[in-house]
C-alpha cells in the first residue's frame, strides 16, 4: 500500500517545468502544468464522460462520472481510481480510461442517477451507452430531472450573485432559492437555466418580461434595434462590477459591435484621407 | 418572508457582537440563534446574512443542511427518537407510535401548546442502550412504550 503514498507528494520537484508529459490510454500527451487529467484527455482526443464539469467553472468533483485509473512506472501495477476533473496532470502519469473498474464505477454512478431521474433523456441515454437500460435500484416514485450537478448554483456564485443554493440534504436535497420564494438577489440572467445539462430550470422570456425562479423582471430594450436583451437588474449588476453606468448596457451587444465597426471604418477613412 | 411575528431583535445583536462579522462565523452564529429562539426565524436569517455579508442563499443552505437546525418554531421540549439500525431492531417503531399517539402529533410536528416536538434521529451513538429516546436532554435507554408517559412527565428540564 505504501507505494500509493507516492501520489501525495508527487508534485514536480524539478524546477517549475511549464509542461508535463503523460500517457492516456497509451497516447502521449503534453499539457501545461496545472491542467487536470480531464483537460489532458480532451487534448489527446480521449473521451471521458462528465456531468458536473464546465470549462468556465472551477472543477467540483460532484458527479464522479469522470473517474479514471491512474498509475505510474514503479507502482508494481497498482492503480488508483481518481476523478479526472480534479486530478492534476503530472509528469509520467499513466492514465487508463477504459479499465473494468472504471467501467463498473461509471455504471454504478449512472445506475444511481437513473434511479433518481428515471425519465430524464440525458441520463437514459448515458446509462444506455454504458449498458444500463433500467436502473437496478428502486426508481424514484417522484421523478425529477435535476441530477444535482451543482452547475446552476456554481454559475450563479461565479457571476457574483449567489441567489440560489442547494437546500436540505440526503434524498431531500434540491436546488432552490432562499425560503423557496422569489430570490431577492436574482438578476434574471438565465445563466443557471442555460448551463443546466437537463434543462430543468423553467423560465419564460419575452420582449417585455422575464420570469425565472418565480421572480419577474422588466427588460431593457436596445434603443437601436428595439430588442429586449437584458433585465434591468442585470444592467445594474454588470454596471456595479464594471464601474460603468448602467445605461452603457442599454444598447445590445450586436448593436454595440455594429457601432464600433462603423467607428473604425470612419477612423480609417479619416486616416486614409490625411495621408 | 415576514409572515411570522417579529422576534426579539436584542438577542440577535448580542449574538452578532460576539463574533467577527464574516462568513466563517456563520455556523456559530446560527447555533446561538437557534439556542436563543429555539429555531431559526426567517427574518433573523435575513439579518444574519446582511451582518456577516454572506449571500442569503448560503445561509439558507446551511440552515437547512444540519438536522440540528429547525426553520419552524419548535416545542419547548424536543423528544428525539432514535431510529438507527440498533434501535429500529429493538422496537423504535412502537416507541415512536406510542409517542405520536400520546402527544397526538406525527414525527417532525409540534404540539399546539408548543410543549413538545417529536423528531427522529439516526443513531445517537448509544446502541448498547437501544432503543433510545431523548427527552429534552435526558437519555432514556432500553425505552419501552409503556414508559413513554412517564418519560414525557419528566420531560422539560435540563437534568442530565
Ligand atoms: S437544476 Fe440543473 S444545473 Fe442545477 S443541479 Fe439540477 S441538474 Fe444541475
Ligand atoms: S437567473 Fe438568477 S439564479 Fe439564475 S444564475 Fe442568474 S442570477 Fe443566478
Ligand atoms: S465531471 Fe468530474 S466529478 Fe463530475
Ligand atoms: S441506533 Fe440508536 S443509538 Fe445507535
Short mmCIF file of C-alpha atoms and ligand atoms in Angstrom, two decimals:
data_model
loop_
_atom_site.label_atom_id
_atom_site.label_comp_id
_atom_site.label_asym_id
_atom_site.label_seq_id
_atom_site.Cartn_x
_atom_site.Cartn_y
_atom_site.Cartn_z
CA UNK A 1 0.00 0.00 0.00
CA UNK A 2 2.84 2.36 0.74
CA UNK A 3 3.51 2.81 -2.95
CA UNK A 4 0.23 4.72 -3.12
CA UNK A 5 1.66 7.46 -0.97
CA UNK A 6 3.77 8.45 -3.93
CA UNK A 7 0.87 10.38 -5.35
CA UNK A 8 0.54 12.58 -2.34
CA UNK A 9 3.97 14.10 -2.83
CA UNK A 10 4.48 13.53 -6.49
CA UNK A 11 4.28 17.26 -7.20
CA UNK A 12 7.10 18.08 -9.54
CA UNK A 13 10.42 18.52 -7.81
CA UNK A 14 12.21 19.69 -10.95
CA UNK A 15 12.40 23.46 -11.28
CA UNK A 16 8.91 24.53 -12.39
CA UNK A 17 8.53 22.79 -15.71
CA UNK A 18 5.99 24.63 -17.80
CA UNK A 19 4.56 21.42 -19.21
CA UNK A 20 4.10 17.83 -18.11
CA UNK A 21 4.06 14.75 -20.29
CA UNK A 22 1.94 11.73 -19.58
CA UNK A 23 0.11 8.98 -21.38
CA UNK A 24 -3.62 8.44 -21.66
CA UNK A 25 -4.74 5.06 -22.97
CA UNK A 26 -1.27 4.72 -24.49
CA UNK A 27 -1.27 8.11 -26.22
CA UNK A 28 1.44 10.51 -25.13
CA UNK A 29 0.16 13.98 -24.33
CA UNK A 30 1.89 17.14 -23.17
CA UNK A 31 -0.13 19.70 -21.24
CA UNK A 32 0.72 22.79 -19.27
CA UNK A 33 1.26 22.40 -15.58
CA UNK A 34 -1.91 22.90 -13.61
CA UNK A 35 -4.08 21.20 -16.22
CA UNK A 36 -6.30 18.39 -15.00
CA UNK A 37 -6.22 14.82 -16.26
CA UNK A 38 -9.57 15.59 -17.90
CA UNK A 39 -8.06 18.57 -19.76
CA UNK A 40 -5.21 16.34 -20.89
CA UNK A 41 -7.60 13.65 -22.09
CA UNK A 42 -9.62 16.16 -24.08
CA UNK A 43 -6.43 17.44 -25.65
CA UNK A 44 -5.44 13.90 -26.55
CA UNK A 45 -8.86 13.26 -28.05
CA UNK A 46 -9.77 10.64 -25.45
CA UNK A 47 -13.41 10.87 -24.43
CA UNK A 48 -14.24 10.91 -20.71
CA UNK A 49 -17.91 11.38 -19.82
CA UNK A 50 -18.70 14.22 -17.37
CA UNK A 51 -21.83 15.67 -15.85
CA UNK A 52 -20.75 18.33 -13.37
CA UNK A 53 -17.89 19.84 -15.32
CA UNK A 54 -17.88 23.13 -17.20
CA UNK A 55 -14.85 24.88 -18.68
CA UNK A 56 -15.89 28.23 -17.27
CA UNK A 57 -16.20 26.98 -13.71
CA UNK A 58 -13.81 25.54 -11.16
CA UNK A 59 -13.78 21.74 -11.05
CA UNK A 60 -16.06 20.43 -8.35
CA UNK A 61 -15.86 16.64 -8.43
CA UNK A 62 -19.51 16.07 -7.66
CA UNK A 63 -20.81 13.54 -10.17
CA UNK A 64 -17.93 11.02 -10.12
CA UNK A 65 -18.68 10.03 -13.69
CA UNK A 66 -15.26 11.14 -14.92
CA UNK A 67 -13.32 8.57 -12.89
CA UNK A 68 -10.19 7.06 -14.43
CA UNK A 69 -7.46 4.74 -13.21
CA UNK A 70 -4.02 6.23 -12.77
CA UNK A 71 -0.71 4.50 -12.23
CA UNK A 72 2.99 5.16 -12.70
CA UNK A 73 6.09 3.27 -13.59
CA UNK A 74 7.32 1.65 -10.40
CA UNK A 75 3.91 1.23 -8.81
CA UNK A 76 4.13 -2.51 -9.42
CA UNK A 77 0.87 -2.49 -11.27
CA UNK A 78 -1.01 -0.63 -8.51
CA UNK A 79 -3.69 1.60 -9.89
CA UNK A 80 -5.89 4.09 -8.16
CA UNK A 81 -9.23 5.45 -9.12
CA UNK A 82 -9.37 9.26 -9.28
CA UNK A 83 -11.81 11.85 -10.56
CA UNK A 84 -10.12 13.16 -13.68
CA UNK A 85 -11.61 16.65 -13.48
CA UNK A 86 -9.94 17.25 -10.11
CA UNK A 87 -6.70 15.31 -10.51
CA UNK A 88 -3.73 17.36 -11.63
CA UNK A 89 -1.78 16.16 -14.64
CA UNK A 90 1.71 15.00 -13.65
CA UNK A 91 4.85 14.04 -15.47
CA UNK A 92 4.97 10.31 -16.09
CA UNK A 93 1.38 9.64 -15.12
CA UNK A 94 -0.20 6.68 -16.87
CA UNK A 95 -3.95 7.16 -17.24
CA UNK A 96 -6.32 4.36 -18.17
CA UNK A 97 -9.86 5.38 -19.02
CA UNK A 98 -11.27 2.03 -20.02
CA UNK A 99 -10.42 -0.48 -17.29
CA UNK A 100 -13.06 -2.82 -15.90
CA UNK A 101 -13.00 -0.91 -12.65
CA UNK A 102 -13.57 2.41 -14.39
CA UNK A 103 -16.43 0.97 -16.42
CA UNK A 104 -18.01 -0.58 -13.36
CA UNK A 105 -17.75 2.64 -11.35
CA UNK A 106 -19.34 4.70 -14.11
CA UNK A 107 -22.07 2.10 -14.37
CA UNK A 108 -22.86 2.37 -10.66
CA UNK A 109 -22.93 6.18 -10.87
CA UNK A 110 -25.32 6.08 -13.83
CA UNK A 111 -27.42 3.32 -12.28
CA UNK A 112 -27.93 5.53 -9.21
CA UNK A 113 -28.63 8.61 -11.30
CA UNK A 114 -31.14 6.67 -13.35
CA UNK A 115 -32.86 5.65 -10.13
CA UNK A 116 -33.11 9.32 -9.16
CA UNK A 117 -34.01 10.57 -12.65
CA UNK A 118 -35.70 7.63 -14.41
CA UNK A 119 -37.37 9.85 -17.01
CA UNK A 120 -34.53 12.17 -17.92
CA UNK A 121 -33.40 11.69 -21.54
CA UNK A 122 -29.78 12.74 -20.91
CA UNK A 123 -29.39 10.18 -18.14
CA UNK A 124 -31.29 7.48 -20.01
CA UNK A 125 -29.00 7.95 -22.99
CA UNK A 126 -25.78 7.99 -20.98
CA UNK A 127 -26.88 4.98 -18.99
CA UNK A 128 -27.84 3.00 -22.04
CA UNK A 129 -24.48 3.81 -23.61
CA UNK A 130 -22.97 2.19 -20.52
CA UNK A 131 -25.18 -0.85 -20.84
CA UNK A 132 -27.95 0.10 -18.41
CA UNK A 133 -31.46 0.25 -19.76
CA UNK A 134 -33.25 0.29 -16.47
CA UNK A 135 -31.99 1.01 -13.00
CA UNK A 136 -31.24 -1.92 -10.74
CA UNK A 137 -32.33 0.20 -7.77
CA UNK A 138 -35.83 1.26 -6.98
CA UNK A 139 -36.79 4.02 -9.40
CA UNK A 140 -37.71 7.34 -7.81
CA UNK A 141 -41.51 7.43 -7.44
CA UNK A 142 -41.34 11.22 -7.85
CA UNK A 143 -39.07 11.54 -10.88
CA UNK A 144 -37.03 14.70 -11.15
CA UNK A 145 -34.79 15.98 -13.91
CA UNK A 146 -32.33 17.58 -11.51
CA UNK A 147 -29.18 15.49 -11.21
CA UNK A 148 -27.76 17.80 -8.52
CA UNK A 149 -24.70 18.55 -10.60
CA UNK A 150 -24.44 21.95 -8.91
CA UNK A 151 -23.69 23.75 -12.16
CA UNK A 152 -26.55 26.23 -11.68
CA UNK A 153 -25.59 27.26 -8.16
CA UNK A 154 -21.92 27.43 -9.08
CA UNK A 155 -22.51 29.59 -12.13
CA UNK A 156 -24.66 31.89 -10.03
CA UNK A 157 -21.80 32.12 -7.49
CA UNK A 158 -19.37 32.68 -10.33
CA UNK A 159 -21.17 35.75 -11.62
CA UNK A 160 -21.13 37.10 -8.09
CA UNK A 161 -24.82 36.81 -7.34
CA UNK A 162 -25.42 33.58 -5.33
CA UNK A 163 -29.18 33.83 -5.49
CA UNK A 164 -29.81 30.08 -5.31
CA UNK A 165 -28.22 27.18 -3.46
CA UNK A 166 -28.72 23.57 -2.58
CA UNK A 167 -31.24 23.16 0.17
CA UNK A 168 -31.77 20.28 2.62
CA UNK A 169 -29.76 17.12 2.33
CA UNK A 170 -29.84 13.44 1.52
CA UNK A 171 -32.74 12.38 -0.65
CA UNK A 172 -34.49 15.66 0.07
CA UNK A 173 -31.65 17.75 -1.36
CA UNK A 174 -32.69 20.16 -4.08
CA UNK A 175 -31.74 23.43 -5.71
CA UNK A 176 -33.89 26.30 -4.53
CA UNK A 177 -33.93 30.00 -3.70
CA UNK A 178 -33.95 31.07 -0.02
CA UNK A 179 -37.19 30.12 1.73
CA UNK A 180 -38.45 28.72 -1.58
CA UNK A 181 -39.55 32.20 -2.58
CA UNK A 182 -38.61 34.52 -5.42
CA UNK A 183 -34.89 35.10 -4.73
CA UNK A 184 -34.22 38.74 -3.79
CA UNK A 185 -30.67 38.61 -5.20
CA UNK A 186 -31.50 37.07 -8.59
CA UNK A 187 -30.80 39.34 -11.55
CA UNK A 188 -32.64 37.18 -14.08
CA UNK A 189 -29.61 36.47 -16.24
CA UNK A 190 -30.76 32.91 -17.06
CA UNK A 191 -27.20 31.59 -16.66
CA UNK A 192 -28.44 28.85 -14.33
CA UNK A 193 -31.12 27.72 -16.77
CA UNK A 194 -28.74 27.80 -19.71
CA UNK A 195 -25.98 25.81 -18.02
CA UNK A 196 -28.34 23.13 -16.67
CA UNK A 197 -27.48 19.92 -18.53
CA UNK A 198 -31.03 18.61 -18.26
CA UNK A 199 -32.76 21.95 -18.90
CA UNK A 200 -34.83 21.52 -15.78
CA UNK A 201 -34.93 25.15 -14.60
CA UNK A 202 -38.08 26.65 -16.12
CA UNK A 203 -38.20 30.25 -17.28
CA UNK A 204 -40.11 32.48 -19.63
CA UNK A 205 -38.72 35.37 -21.52
CA UNK A 206 -40.43 37.77 -23.89
CA UNK A 207 -39.98 41.28 -25.21
CA UNK A 208 -41.36 42.80 -22.09
CA UNK A 209 -40.94 40.40 -19.24
CA UNK A 210 -38.79 37.58 -18.00
CA UNK A 211 -39.70 35.14 -15.23
CA UNK A 212 -37.33 32.74 -13.53
CA UNK A 213 -37.49 31.26 -10.03
CA UNK A 214 -40.92 32.87 -9.87
CA UNK A 215 -39.36 36.31 -9.92
CA UNK A 216 -40.35 38.62 -12.75
CA UNK A 217 -38.11 41.15 -14.37
CA UNK A 218 -38.60 44.10 -16.67
CA UNK A 219 -36.49 44.03 -19.77
CA UNK A 220 -34.18 46.69 -21.10
CA UNK A 221 -34.79 47.39 -24.79
CA UNK A 222 -31.91 48.25 -27.03
CA UNK A 223 -32.51 51.84 -28.20
CA UNK A 224 -31.06 50.97 -31.62
CA UNK A 225 -32.76 47.74 -32.63
CA UNK A 226 -35.53 47.58 -30.04
CA UNK A 227 -34.63 44.04 -28.96
CA UNK A 228 -35.29 43.24 -25.28
CA UNK A 229 -31.88 41.83 -24.43
CA UNK A 230 -31.23 42.03 -20.68
CA UNK A 231 -33.09 42.68 -17.46
CA UNK A 232 -32.79 45.96 -15.60
CA UNK A 233 -31.26 44.08 -12.70
CA UNK A 234 -28.62 42.59 -14.98
CA UNK A 235 -27.68 46.03 -16.30
CA UNK A 236 -27.38 47.32 -12.75
CA UNK A 237 -25.34 44.29 -11.64
CA UNK A 238 -22.87 44.50 -14.52
CA UNK A 239 -22.56 48.24 -14.06
CA UNK A 240 -21.78 47.75 -10.38
CA UNK A 241 -18.98 45.35 -11.22
CA UNK A 242 -17.51 47.11 -14.20
CA UNK A 243 -17.60 50.67 -12.94
CA UNK A 244 -19.59 51.85 -15.96
CA UNK A 245 -23.02 53.47 -15.85
CA UNK A 246 -25.99 51.09 -16.19
CA UNK A 247 -27.00 52.95 -19.34
CA UNK A 248 -23.91 51.51 -21.04
CA UNK A 249 -25.82 48.24 -21.18
CA UNK A 250 -28.91 49.73 -22.80
CA UNK A 251 -27.53 49.04 -26.25
CA UNK A 252 -27.36 45.35 -27.07
CA UNK A 253 -24.08 43.64 -27.90
CA UNK A 254 -24.90 43.26 -31.58
CA UNK A 255 -25.64 46.96 -31.98
CA UNK A 256 -22.53 47.88 -29.97
CA UNK A 257 -20.42 45.81 -32.32
CA UNK A 258 -22.03 47.43 -35.33
CA UNK A 259 -21.38 50.87 -33.84
CA UNK A 260 -17.76 50.01 -33.13
CA UNK A 261 -17.22 48.68 -36.62
CA UNK A 262 -18.61 51.84 -38.17
CA UNK A 263 -16.44 53.98 -35.88
CA UNK A 264 -13.38 52.08 -37.11
CA UNK A 265 -14.43 52.47 -40.71
CA UNK A 266 -14.75 56.22 -40.22
CA UNK A 267 -11.36 56.33 -38.50
CA UNK A 268 -9.76 54.56 -41.42
CA UNK A 269 -11.37 56.95 -43.86
CA UNK A 270 -10.03 59.91 -41.89
CA UNK A 271 -6.56 58.35 -41.69
CA UNK A 272 -6.61 57.45 -45.35
CA UNK A 273 -7.66 60.98 -46.28
CA UNK A 274 -4.86 62.55 -44.20
CA UNK A 275 -2.16 60.67 -46.00
CA UNK B 1 -40.77 36.05 4.45
CA UNK B 2 -42.17 38.15 7.24
CA UNK B 3 -45.38 36.25 7.84
CA UNK B 4 -44.36 35.41 11.37
CA UNK B 5 -44.45 37.59 14.43
CA UNK B 6 -41.36 39.69 14.87
CA UNK B 7 -38.87 38.13 17.24
CA UNK B 8 -36.85 39.91 19.89
CA UNK B 9 -34.04 41.61 17.96
CA UNK B 10 -31.94 42.30 21.06
CA UNK B 11 -30.85 38.68 21.33
CA UNK B 12 -29.55 38.80 17.78
CA UNK B 13 -27.41 41.91 18.19
CA UNK B 14 -26.00 40.36 21.32
CA UNK B 15 -25.07 37.20 19.40
CA UNK B 16 -23.62 39.11 16.45
CA UNK B 17 -21.44 41.20 18.73
CA UNK B 18 -19.65 38.07 19.90
CA UNK B 19 -18.26 37.02 16.51
CA UNK B 20 -16.27 38.57 13.67
CA UNK B 21 -18.68 39.83 11.02
CA UNK B 22 -17.60 37.37 8.33
CA UNK B 23 -18.60 34.11 6.72
CA UNK B 24 -16.55 31.78 8.98
CA UNK B 25 -18.76 32.84 11.91
CA UNK B 26 -21.91 31.60 10.20
CA UNK B 27 -22.42 28.24 11.87
CA UNK B 28 -21.61 29.52 15.34
CA UNK B 29 -24.00 32.42 14.90
CA UNK B 30 -26.73 30.08 13.66
CA UNK B 31 -26.17 27.79 16.63
CA UNK B 32 -26.52 30.69 19.04
CA UNK B 33 -29.57 31.99 17.20
CA UNK B 34 -31.11 28.55 17.44
CA UNK B 35 -30.42 28.41 21.14
CA UNK B 36 -31.87 31.88 21.72
CA UNK B 37 -35.05 31.50 19.64
CA UNK B 38 -35.40 27.69 19.71
CA UNK B 39 -35.47 27.78 15.89
CA UNK B 40 -34.12 29.84 13.01
CA UNK B 41 -36.66 32.57 12.28
CA UNK B 42 -36.66 33.76 8.64
CA UNK B 43 -36.27 37.44 9.44
CA UNK B 44 -33.34 36.68 11.73
CA UNK B 45 -31.65 34.70 8.94
CA UNK B 46 -32.03 37.69 6.63
CA UNK B 47 -30.32 39.89 9.22
CA UNK B 48 -27.57 37.32 9.81
CA UNK B 49 -26.89 37.24 6.07
CA UNK B 50 -26.59 41.02 5.97
CA UNK B 51 -24.47 41.28 9.11
CA UNK B 52 -21.98 38.59 8.05
CA UNK B 53 -22.06 39.66 4.40
CA UNK B 54 -22.96 36.14 3.28
CA UNK B 55 -25.48 35.58 0.47
CA UNK B 56 -28.90 34.73 1.87
CA UNK B 57 -28.93 31.60 -0.30
CA UNK B 58 -25.81 30.34 1.53
CA UNK B 59 -27.35 31.00 4.92
CA UNK B 60 -30.49 29.12 3.90
CA UNK B 61 -28.39 26.28 2.52
CA UNK B 62 -26.50 25.86 5.79
CA UNK B 63 -29.66 26.34 7.86
CA UNK B 64 -31.43 23.54 6.01
CA UNK B 65 -28.43 21.21 5.83
CA UNK B 66 -27.96 20.47 9.51
CA UNK B 67 -30.56 18.43 11.32
CA UNK B 68 -29.79 20.36 14.48
CA UNK B 69 -31.41 23.44 12.94
CA UNK B 70 -35.12 23.93 12.57
CA UNK B 71 -36.72 26.60 10.40
CA UNK B 72 -40.07 26.31 12.07
CA UNK B 73 -40.86 27.07 15.72
CA UNK B 74 -40.35 24.04 17.93
CA UNK B 75 -41.77 22.83 21.20
CA UNK B 76 -40.11 23.71 24.49
CA UNK B 77 -39.10 20.08 24.86
CA UNK B 78 -37.75 18.13 21.92
CA UNK B 79 -38.35 14.40 22.02
CA UNK B 80 -35.82 12.60 19.87
CA UNK B 81 -36.50 9.01 18.99
CA UNK B 82 -33.52 7.12 17.69
CA UNK B 83 -34.47 5.13 14.62
CA UNK B 84 -30.94 3.96 13.84
CA UNK B 85 -30.40 0.31 12.99
CA UNK B 86 -29.94 -0.98 16.54
CA UNK B 87 -32.88 0.98 17.91
CA UNK B 88 -35.02 0.08 14.94
CA UNK B 89 -34.43 -3.62 15.58
CA UNK B 90 -35.20 -3.22 19.26
CA UNK B 91 -38.54 -1.53 18.75
CA UNK B 92 -38.05 2.15 17.95
CA UNK B 93 -41.10 1.90 15.68
CA UNK B 94 -43.51 1.03 18.50
CA UNK B 95 -41.95 3.68 20.72
CA UNK B 96 -42.46 6.30 18.09
CA UNK B 97 -46.05 5.22 17.53
CA UNK B 98 -46.78 5.44 21.22
CA UNK B 99 -45.22 8.91 21.46
CA UNK B 100 -47.18 10.09 18.44
CA UNK B 101 -50.36 8.69 19.95
CA UNK B 102 -49.86 10.28 23.36
CA UNK B 103 -48.85 13.68 22.04
CA UNK B 104 -51.28 13.47 19.14
CA UNK B 105 -48.71 14.65 16.58
CA UNK B 106 -46.55 12.97 13.96
CA UNK B 107 -42.77 12.85 13.95
CA UNK B 108 -41.47 16.25 12.90
CA UNK B 109 -44.51 18.06 14.31
CA UNK B 110 -45.10 20.20 17.38
CA UNK B 111 -47.98 20.08 19.83
CA UNK B 112 -50.44 23.00 19.68
CA UNK B 113 -49.38 24.30 23.09
CA UNK B 114 -45.76 24.34 21.83
CA UNK B 115 -44.86 21.90 24.60
CA UNK B 116 -43.30 19.09 22.59
CA UNK B 117 -41.75 18.39 19.20
CA UNK B 118 -41.05 14.83 18.10
CA UNK B 119 -38.03 14.20 15.93
CA UNK B 120 -36.45 11.04 14.68
CA UNK B 121 -32.67 10.75 14.62
CA UNK B 122 -30.36 8.15 13.16
CA UNK B 123 -28.15 6.60 15.83
CA UNK B 124 -27.11 8.73 18.74
CA UNK B 125 -24.10 6.53 19.45
CA UNK B 126 -25.68 4.70 22.37
CA UNK B 127 -26.65 1.49 20.59
CA UNK B 128 -25.91 -0.64 23.65
CA UNK B 129 -28.87 1.08 25.34
CA UNK B 130 -31.20 0.61 22.36
CA UNK B 131 -33.88 1.65 21.90
CA UNK B 132 -33.07 5.20 22.93
CA UNK B 133 -35.41 8.14 23.43
CA UNK B 134 -34.04 11.54 24.39
CA UNK B 135 -36.50 13.85 26.11
CA UNK B 136 -35.05 17.33 26.35
CA UNK B 137 -31.52 16.49 27.35
CA UNK B 138 -32.30 13.31 29.24
CA UNK B 139 -31.42 9.98 27.66
CA UNK B 140 -33.71 7.03 28.25
CA UNK B 141 -32.13 3.69 27.38
CA UNK B 142 -33.97 0.41 26.86
CA UNK B 143 -37.09 2.53 26.50
CA UNK B 144 -40.46 0.77 26.44
CA UNK B 145 -43.76 2.04 25.05
CA UNK B 146 -45.32 1.52 28.49
CA UNK B 147 -42.89 4.05 29.99
CA UNK B 148 -43.50 6.76 27.44
CA UNK B 149 -45.98 8.66 29.61
CA UNK B 150 -43.52 8.76 32.48
CA UNK B 151 -40.69 9.91 30.24
CA UNK B 152 -42.79 12.80 28.97
CA UNK B 153 -43.71 13.73 32.53
CA UNK B 154 -40.05 14.02 33.39
CA UNK B 155 -39.64 16.00 30.16
CA UNK B 156 -38.81 19.64 30.02
CA UNK B 157 -35.99 20.02 32.47
CA UNK B 158 -32.35 20.05 31.55
CA UNK B 159 -31.47 17.46 34.18
CA UNK B 160 -28.92 15.01 32.92
S1 LIG C 1 -31.00 22.28 -11.68
FE1 LIG C 1 -29.80 21.58 -13.44
S2 LIG C 1 -27.82 22.59 -13.18
FE2 LIG C 1 -28.87 22.77 -11.23
S3 LIG C 1 -28.14 20.99 -10.06
FE3 LIG C 1 -30.04 20.37 -11.06
S4 LIG C 1 -29.37 19.42 -12.97
FE4 LIG C 1 -27.63 20.59 -12.22
S1 LIG C 2 -31.04 33.80 -13.31
FE1 LIG C 2 -30.88 34.36 -11.15
S2 LIG C 2 -30.47 32.42 -10.09
FE2 LIG C 2 -30.05 32.08 -12.28
S3 LIG C 2 -27.85 32.45 -12.48
FE3 LIG C 2 -28.90 34.39 -12.98
S4 LIG C 2 -28.94 35.45 -11.01
FE4 LIG C 2 -28.47 33.34 -10.53
S1 LIG C 3 -17.02 15.73 -14.04
FE1 LIG C 3 -15.56 15.06 -12.63
S2 LIG C 3 -16.77 14.57 -10.93
FE2 LIG C 3 -18.23 15.38 -12.30
S1 LIG C 4 -29.10 3.05 16.64
FE1 LIG C 4 -29.98 4.13 18.25
S2 LIG C 4 -28.24 4.67 19.40
FE2 LIG C 4 -27.35 3.67 17.71
#
